[in-house]
Short mmCIF file of C-alpha atoms in Angstrom, two decimals:
data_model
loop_
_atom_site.label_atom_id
_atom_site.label_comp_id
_atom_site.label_asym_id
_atom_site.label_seq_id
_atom_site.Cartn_x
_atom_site.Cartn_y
_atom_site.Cartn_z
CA UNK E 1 95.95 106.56 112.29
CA UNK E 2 94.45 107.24 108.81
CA UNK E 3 91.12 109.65 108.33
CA UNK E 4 89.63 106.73 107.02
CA UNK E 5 90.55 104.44 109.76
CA UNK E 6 89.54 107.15 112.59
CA UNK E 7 85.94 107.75 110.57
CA UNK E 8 85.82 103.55 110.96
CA UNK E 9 86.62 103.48 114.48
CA UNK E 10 84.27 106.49 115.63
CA UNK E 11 81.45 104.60 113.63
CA UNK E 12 82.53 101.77 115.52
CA UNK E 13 82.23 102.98 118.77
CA UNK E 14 79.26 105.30 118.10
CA UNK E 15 77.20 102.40 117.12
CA UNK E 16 73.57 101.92 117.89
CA UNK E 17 70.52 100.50 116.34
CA UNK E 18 67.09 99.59 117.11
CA UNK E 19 66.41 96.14 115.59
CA UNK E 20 63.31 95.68 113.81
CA UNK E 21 62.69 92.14 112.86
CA UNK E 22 61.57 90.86 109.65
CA UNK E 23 60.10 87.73 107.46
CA UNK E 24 62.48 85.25 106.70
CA UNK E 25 60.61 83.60 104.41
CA UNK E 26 59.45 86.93 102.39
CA UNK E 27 62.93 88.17 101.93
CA UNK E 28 64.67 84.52 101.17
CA UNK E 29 61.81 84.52 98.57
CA UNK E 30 62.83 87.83 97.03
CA UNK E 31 66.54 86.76 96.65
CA UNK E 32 65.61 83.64 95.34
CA UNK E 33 67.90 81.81 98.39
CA UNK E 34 68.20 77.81 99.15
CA UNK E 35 66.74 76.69 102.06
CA UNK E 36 69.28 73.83 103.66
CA UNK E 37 68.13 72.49 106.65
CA UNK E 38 67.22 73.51 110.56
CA UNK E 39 70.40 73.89 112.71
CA UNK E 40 69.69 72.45 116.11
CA UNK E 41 73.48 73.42 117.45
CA UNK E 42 73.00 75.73 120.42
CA UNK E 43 75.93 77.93 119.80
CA UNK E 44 73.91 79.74 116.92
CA UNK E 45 70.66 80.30 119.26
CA UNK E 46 70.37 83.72 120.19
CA UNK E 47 69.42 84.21 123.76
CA UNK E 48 65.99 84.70 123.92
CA UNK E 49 65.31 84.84 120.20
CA UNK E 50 61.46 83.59 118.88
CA UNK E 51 61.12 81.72 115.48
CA UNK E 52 63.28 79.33 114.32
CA UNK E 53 67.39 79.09 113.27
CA UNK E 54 67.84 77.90 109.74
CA UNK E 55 70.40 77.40 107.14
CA UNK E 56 70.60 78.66 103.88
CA UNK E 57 72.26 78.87 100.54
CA UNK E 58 72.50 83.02 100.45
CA UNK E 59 73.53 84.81 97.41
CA UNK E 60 76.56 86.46 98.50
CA UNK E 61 75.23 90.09 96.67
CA UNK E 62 72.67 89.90 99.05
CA UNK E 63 74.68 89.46 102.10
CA UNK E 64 74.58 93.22 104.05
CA UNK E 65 76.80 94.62 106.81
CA UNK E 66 75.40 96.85 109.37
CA UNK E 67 77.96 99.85 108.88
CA UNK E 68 79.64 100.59 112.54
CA UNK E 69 78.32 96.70 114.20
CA UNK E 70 81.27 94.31 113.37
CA UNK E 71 83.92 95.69 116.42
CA UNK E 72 87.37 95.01 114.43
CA UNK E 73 89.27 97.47 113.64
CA UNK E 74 91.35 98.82 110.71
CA UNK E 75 94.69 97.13 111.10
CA UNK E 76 97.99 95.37 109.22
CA UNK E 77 97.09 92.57 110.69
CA UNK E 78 93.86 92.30 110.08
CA UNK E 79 94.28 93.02 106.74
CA UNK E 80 96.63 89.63 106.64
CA UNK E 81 93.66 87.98 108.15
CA UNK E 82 91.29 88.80 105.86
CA UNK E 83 94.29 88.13 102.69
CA UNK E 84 94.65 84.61 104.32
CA UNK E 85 91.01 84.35 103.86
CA UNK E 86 90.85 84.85 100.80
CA UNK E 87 93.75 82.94 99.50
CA UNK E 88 92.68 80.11 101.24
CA UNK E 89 88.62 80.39 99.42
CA UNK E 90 90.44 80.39 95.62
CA UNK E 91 92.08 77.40 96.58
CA UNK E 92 89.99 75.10 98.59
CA UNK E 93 86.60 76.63 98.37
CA UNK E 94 84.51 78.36 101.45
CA UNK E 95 84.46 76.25 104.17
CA UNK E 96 80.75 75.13 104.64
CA UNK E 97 81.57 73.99 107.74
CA UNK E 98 81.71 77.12 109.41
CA UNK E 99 78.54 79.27 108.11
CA UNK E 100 77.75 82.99 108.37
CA UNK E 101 75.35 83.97 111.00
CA UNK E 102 72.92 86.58 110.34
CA UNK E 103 69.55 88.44 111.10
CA UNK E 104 66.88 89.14 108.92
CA UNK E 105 66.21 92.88 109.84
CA UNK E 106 63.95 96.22 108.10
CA UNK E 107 65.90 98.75 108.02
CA UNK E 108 64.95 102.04 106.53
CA UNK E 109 62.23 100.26 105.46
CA UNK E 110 63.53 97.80 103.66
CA UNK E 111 64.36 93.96 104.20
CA UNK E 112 67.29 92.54 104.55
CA UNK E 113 69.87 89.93 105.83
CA UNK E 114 73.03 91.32 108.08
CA UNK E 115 75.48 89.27 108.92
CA UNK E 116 76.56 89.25 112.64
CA UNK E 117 79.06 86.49 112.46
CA UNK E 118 81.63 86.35 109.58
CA UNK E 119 82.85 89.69 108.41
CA UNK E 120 86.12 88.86 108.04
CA UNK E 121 84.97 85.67 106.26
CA UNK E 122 82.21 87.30 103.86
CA UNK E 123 84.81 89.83 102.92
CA UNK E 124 87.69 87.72 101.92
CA UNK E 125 84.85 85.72 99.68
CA UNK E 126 84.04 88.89 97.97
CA UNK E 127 87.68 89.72 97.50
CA UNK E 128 87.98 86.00 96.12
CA UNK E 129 84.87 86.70 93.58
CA UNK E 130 87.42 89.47 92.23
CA UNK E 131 89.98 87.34 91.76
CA UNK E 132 88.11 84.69 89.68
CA UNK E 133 86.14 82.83 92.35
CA UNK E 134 82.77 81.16 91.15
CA UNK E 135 81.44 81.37 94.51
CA UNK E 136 78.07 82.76 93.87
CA UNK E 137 75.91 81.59 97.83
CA UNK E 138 77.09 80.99 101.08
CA UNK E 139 75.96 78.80 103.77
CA UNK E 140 74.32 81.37 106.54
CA UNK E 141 72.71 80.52 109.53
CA UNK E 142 69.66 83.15 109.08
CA UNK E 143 67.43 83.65 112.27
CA UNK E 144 64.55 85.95 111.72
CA UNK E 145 65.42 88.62 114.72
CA UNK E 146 62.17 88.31 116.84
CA UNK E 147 62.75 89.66 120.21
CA UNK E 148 66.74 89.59 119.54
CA UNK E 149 67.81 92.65 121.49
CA UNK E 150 71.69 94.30 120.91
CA UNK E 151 73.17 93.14 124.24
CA UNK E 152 72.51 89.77 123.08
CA UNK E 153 73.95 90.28 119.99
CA UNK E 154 77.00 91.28 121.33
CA UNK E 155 77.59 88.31 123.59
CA UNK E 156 77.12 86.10 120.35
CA UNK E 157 79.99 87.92 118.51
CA UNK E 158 81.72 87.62 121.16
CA UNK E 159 81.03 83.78 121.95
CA UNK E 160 81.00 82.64 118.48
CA UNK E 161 84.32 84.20 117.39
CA UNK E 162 86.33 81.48 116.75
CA UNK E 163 88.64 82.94 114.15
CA UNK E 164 90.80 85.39 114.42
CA UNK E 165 90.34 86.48 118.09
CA UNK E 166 89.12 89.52 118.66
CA UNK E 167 92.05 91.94 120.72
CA UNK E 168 91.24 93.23 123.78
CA UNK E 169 90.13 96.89 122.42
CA UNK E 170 87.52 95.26 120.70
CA UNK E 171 86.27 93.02 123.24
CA UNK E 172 86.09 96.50 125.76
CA UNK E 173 84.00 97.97 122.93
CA UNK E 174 81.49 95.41 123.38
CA UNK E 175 81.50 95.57 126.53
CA UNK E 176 81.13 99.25 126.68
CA UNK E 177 77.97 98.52 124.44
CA UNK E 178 76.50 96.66 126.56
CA UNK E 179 77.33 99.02 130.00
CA UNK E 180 75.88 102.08 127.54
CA UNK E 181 72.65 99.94 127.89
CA UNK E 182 72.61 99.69 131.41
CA UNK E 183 74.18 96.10 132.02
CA UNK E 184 76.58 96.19 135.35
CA UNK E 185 80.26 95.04 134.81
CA UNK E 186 79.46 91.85 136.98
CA UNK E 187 76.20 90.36 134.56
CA UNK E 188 79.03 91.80 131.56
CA UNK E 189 81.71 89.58 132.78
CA UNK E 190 79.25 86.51 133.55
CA UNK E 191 77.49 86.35 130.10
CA UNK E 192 81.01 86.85 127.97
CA UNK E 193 82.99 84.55 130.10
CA UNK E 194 85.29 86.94 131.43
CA UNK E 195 86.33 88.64 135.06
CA UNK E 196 84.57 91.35 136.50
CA UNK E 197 88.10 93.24 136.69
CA UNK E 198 88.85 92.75 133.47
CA UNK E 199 85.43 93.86 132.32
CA UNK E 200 86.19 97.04 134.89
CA UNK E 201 89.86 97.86 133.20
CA UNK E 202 88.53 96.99 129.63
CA UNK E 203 85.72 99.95 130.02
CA UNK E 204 88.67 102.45 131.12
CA UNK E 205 90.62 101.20 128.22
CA UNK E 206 87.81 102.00 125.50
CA UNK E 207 86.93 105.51 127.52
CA UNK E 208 90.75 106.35 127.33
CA UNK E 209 92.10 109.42 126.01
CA UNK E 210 92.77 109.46 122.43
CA UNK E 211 96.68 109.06 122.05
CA UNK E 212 96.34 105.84 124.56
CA UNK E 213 93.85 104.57 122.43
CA UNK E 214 95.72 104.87 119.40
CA UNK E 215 99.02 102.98 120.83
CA UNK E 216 96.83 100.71 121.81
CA UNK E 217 95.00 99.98 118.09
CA UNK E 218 98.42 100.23 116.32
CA UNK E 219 100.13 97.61 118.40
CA UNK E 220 102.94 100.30 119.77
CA UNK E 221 101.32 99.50 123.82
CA UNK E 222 99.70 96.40 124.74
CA UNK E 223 95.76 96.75 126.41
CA UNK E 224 96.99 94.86 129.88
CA UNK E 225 99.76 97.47 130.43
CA UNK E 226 97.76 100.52 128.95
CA UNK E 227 94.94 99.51 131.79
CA UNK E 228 97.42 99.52 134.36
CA UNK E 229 98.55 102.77 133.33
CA UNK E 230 95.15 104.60 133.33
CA UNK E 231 94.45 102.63 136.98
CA UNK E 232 97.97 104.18 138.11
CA UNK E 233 97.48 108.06 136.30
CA UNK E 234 94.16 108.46 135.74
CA UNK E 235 92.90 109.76 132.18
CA UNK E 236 94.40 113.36 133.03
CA UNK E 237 98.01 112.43 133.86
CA UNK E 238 98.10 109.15 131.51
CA UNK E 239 99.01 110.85 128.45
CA UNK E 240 101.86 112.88 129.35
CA UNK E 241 103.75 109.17 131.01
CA UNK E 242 103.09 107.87 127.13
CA UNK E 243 104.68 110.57 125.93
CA UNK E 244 108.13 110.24 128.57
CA UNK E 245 107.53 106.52 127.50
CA UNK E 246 108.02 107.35 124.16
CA UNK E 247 111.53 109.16 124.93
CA UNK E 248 113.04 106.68 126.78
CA UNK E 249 112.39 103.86 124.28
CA UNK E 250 113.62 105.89 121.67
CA UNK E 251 116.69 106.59 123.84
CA UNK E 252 116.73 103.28 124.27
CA UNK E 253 116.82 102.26 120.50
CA UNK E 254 118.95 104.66 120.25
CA UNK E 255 121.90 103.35 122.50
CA UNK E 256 121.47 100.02 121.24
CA UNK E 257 122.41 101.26 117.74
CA UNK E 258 125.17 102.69 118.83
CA UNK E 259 126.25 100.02 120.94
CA UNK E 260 126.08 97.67 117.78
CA UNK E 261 126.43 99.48 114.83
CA UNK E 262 127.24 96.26 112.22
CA UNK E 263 123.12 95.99 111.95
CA UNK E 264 122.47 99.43 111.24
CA UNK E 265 125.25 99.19 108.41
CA UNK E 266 124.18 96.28 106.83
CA UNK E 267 120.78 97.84 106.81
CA UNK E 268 121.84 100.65 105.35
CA UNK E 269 123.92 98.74 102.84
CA UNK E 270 120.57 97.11 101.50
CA UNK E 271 118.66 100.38 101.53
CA UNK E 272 116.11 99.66 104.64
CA UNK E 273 116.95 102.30 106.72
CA UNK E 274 113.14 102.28 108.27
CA UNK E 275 113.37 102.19 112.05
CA UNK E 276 112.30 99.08 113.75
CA UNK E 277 109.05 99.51 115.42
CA UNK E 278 109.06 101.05 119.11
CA UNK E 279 106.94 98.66 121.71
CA UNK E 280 106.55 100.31 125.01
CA UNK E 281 106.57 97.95 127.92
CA UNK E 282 107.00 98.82 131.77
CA UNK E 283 110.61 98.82 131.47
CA UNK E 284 109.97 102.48 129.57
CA UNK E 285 107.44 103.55 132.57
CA UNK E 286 108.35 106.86 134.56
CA UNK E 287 109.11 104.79 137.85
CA UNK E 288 110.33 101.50 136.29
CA UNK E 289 113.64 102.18 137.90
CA UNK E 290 112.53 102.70 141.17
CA UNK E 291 110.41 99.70 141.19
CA UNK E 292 113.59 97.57 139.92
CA UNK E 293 115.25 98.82 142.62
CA UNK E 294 112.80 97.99 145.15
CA UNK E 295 112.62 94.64 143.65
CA UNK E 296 116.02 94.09 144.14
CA UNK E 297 116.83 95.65 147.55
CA UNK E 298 113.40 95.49 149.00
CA UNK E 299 114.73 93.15 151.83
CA UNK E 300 117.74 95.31 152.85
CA UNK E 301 114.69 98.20 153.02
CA UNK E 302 112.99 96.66 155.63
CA UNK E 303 116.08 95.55 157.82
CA UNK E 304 117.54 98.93 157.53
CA UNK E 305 113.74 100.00 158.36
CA UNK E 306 114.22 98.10 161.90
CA UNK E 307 117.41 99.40 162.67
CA UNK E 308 116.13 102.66 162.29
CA UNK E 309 113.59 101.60 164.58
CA UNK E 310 115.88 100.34 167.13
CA UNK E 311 117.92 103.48 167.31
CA UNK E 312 118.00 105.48 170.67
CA UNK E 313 117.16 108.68 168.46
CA UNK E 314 113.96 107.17 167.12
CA UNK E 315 111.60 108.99 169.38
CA UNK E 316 112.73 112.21 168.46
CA UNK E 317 111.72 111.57 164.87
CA UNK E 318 108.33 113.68 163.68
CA UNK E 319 104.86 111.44 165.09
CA UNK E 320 103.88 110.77 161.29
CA UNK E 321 106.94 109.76 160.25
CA UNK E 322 107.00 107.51 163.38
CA UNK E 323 103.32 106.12 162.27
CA UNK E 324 104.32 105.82 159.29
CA UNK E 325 107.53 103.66 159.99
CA UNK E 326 105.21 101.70 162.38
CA UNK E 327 102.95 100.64 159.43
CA UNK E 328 105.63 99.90 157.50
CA UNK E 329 107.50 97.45 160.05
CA UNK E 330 103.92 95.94 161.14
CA UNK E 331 104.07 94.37 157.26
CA UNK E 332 107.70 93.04 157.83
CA UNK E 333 106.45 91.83 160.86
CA UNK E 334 103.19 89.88 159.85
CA UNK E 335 105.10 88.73 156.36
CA UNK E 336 107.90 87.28 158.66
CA UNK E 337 105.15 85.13 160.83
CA UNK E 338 103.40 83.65 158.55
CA UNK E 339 106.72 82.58 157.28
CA UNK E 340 107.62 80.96 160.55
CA UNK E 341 104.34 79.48 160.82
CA UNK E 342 104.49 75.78 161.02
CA UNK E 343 102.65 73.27 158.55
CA UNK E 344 99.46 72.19 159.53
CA UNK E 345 99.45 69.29 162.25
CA UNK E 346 97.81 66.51 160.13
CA UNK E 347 100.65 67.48 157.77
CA UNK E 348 103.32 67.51 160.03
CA UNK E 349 101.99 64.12 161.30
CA UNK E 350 101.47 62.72 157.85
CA UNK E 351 105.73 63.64 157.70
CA UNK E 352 106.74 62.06 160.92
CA UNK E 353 104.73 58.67 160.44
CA UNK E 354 106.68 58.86 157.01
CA UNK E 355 109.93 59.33 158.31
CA UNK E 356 109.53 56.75 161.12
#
């Protein structure tokens, strides 16, 4: 990760602001904005907000960004997103039908409108403007930020993005927003939709140590298998099993280019000799061959498990190892009843009356 991208994502997750509200009226006045019409659509009321929700015909120039708010982060593909965007404004226009949302707010004493809803939209206009676009306003949803609080606001961005979807990284920094502020994982998970457990892995994720967080941002680990990871190490142990997962996909590359080595010619004919990109999965993990081999022979585990039991010699064995078989076959046991449990009566009825 870049110095630039690191300084964005520490902003990012350092964020913090008390909101002071501000005039609507006064500061569309001052910019010399279009009043539209009253939006009556629910998904652009803010949670407890006062005044009213308008649109407006904002001059983009006057359009601010609260440095640090807007949760996405620095990436190729966002970067696509945003030249998608922008392509698609020179061509057709800005789509009216999906406006900006935004806050009047005073900050350092002066007034302004910050958009909450729409970076990735009010960027790729701006970028358009450089290219020759005669955009000069957008259509913004302005509300004028009386008793809006942050948590709020997050829920919003999270419930109005309808674009490109915010990854899972970015979702946990919300979240960890909000739990900063003293909101429980279980009101977190209720208000943005989501499960309680996810919530609870999402806050690990975004607390990780620094090399997890970065294969996580650049794509190299996905955010479901970096949570388990952290719930099976812990943040102390969880960086040195990226690291061995690192070898043994490399290894892995490795012996596949070997194995065929007509692609890494041709490749080499053509002048790409860039490696393809590494993507760690649980295949790579420290125990993934143990667990494939309890996968497969699981069942021959437990039998042998019972013979063992059955063997004259089996008392001598230790007392914990003897507990500890005991546990072990009482799971074999209850797993084989409810197997040989029979369907229920009504059911079983329901089958003979059919048969007859």
């Amino acid at each position: 990760m870049s110095a630039f991208n690191e300084q964005i994502q520490q902003s990012i997750e350092s964020f913090d602001l008390t909101l002071v509200s501000g005039s609507v009226k006064k500061v569309m006045a001052s910019i010399k904005a279009e009043y539209d019409t009253k939006i009556e659509k629910e998904e652009f009321k803010i949670k407890g907000a006062g005044g009213s929700s308008d649109l407006w015909k904002v001059p983009v120039s006057a359009i601010k960004v609260l440095p640090g708010f807007n949760v996405r982060l620095p990436s190729p593909e966002l970067e696509e997103h945003i030249d998608y965007l922008t392509g698609s404004i020179l061509e057709e226009g800005f789509n009216h039908t999906r406006p900006l949302a935004a806050l009047v707010l005073e900050i350092d004493g002066v007034l302004g409108i910050y958009v909450y809803d729409g970076h990735c939209r009010l960027e790729g206009t701006k970028r358009a403007i450089i290219k020759g676009s005669t955009i000069q306003t957008l259509p913004v949803v302005v509300t004028d930020g009386k008793r809006v609080n942050l948590d709020d606001l997050y829920v919003m961005v999270h419930n109005l993005n309808k674009g490109k979807e915010l990854a899972p990284f970015e979702i946990g920094l919300l979240c960890k927003r909000q739990w900063k502020n003293g909101i429980d994982e279980k009101t977190i998970a209720r208000r943005m939709n989501i499960k309680p457990q996810y919530v609870e892995g999402l806050l690990r994720l975004v607390s990780a140590p620094k090399g997890l967080v970065d294969a996580v941002i650049s794509n190299e680990l996905s955010a479901s298998e970096g949570i388990k990871m952290l719930r099976a190490h812990g943040n102390g142990k969880v960086v040195a099993e990226l690291e061995l997962m690192r070898k043994r996909a490399v290894a892995e590359q490795q012996s596949k280019a070997l194995s065929n080595p007509e692609p890494a010619a041709s490749a080499e004919q053509d002048g790409a000799t860039k490696p393809a990109k590494i993507r760690l999965t649980a295949r790579h993990a420290s125990n993934a061959h143990v667990k494939k081999a309890v996968s497969k022979h699981g069942l021959a585990l437990f039998q042998t498990a019972r013979t063992i039991k059955a063997d004259p010699a089996y008392d001598n064995l230790s007392e914990t190892t003897r507990l500890a078989l005991d546990k072990f076959m009482l799971l074999l046991d209850e797993a084989e009843k409810a197997d040989a449990t029979p369907v229920d009566t009504e059911e079983g009825n329901q089958g003979v009356q059919a048969a007859a």
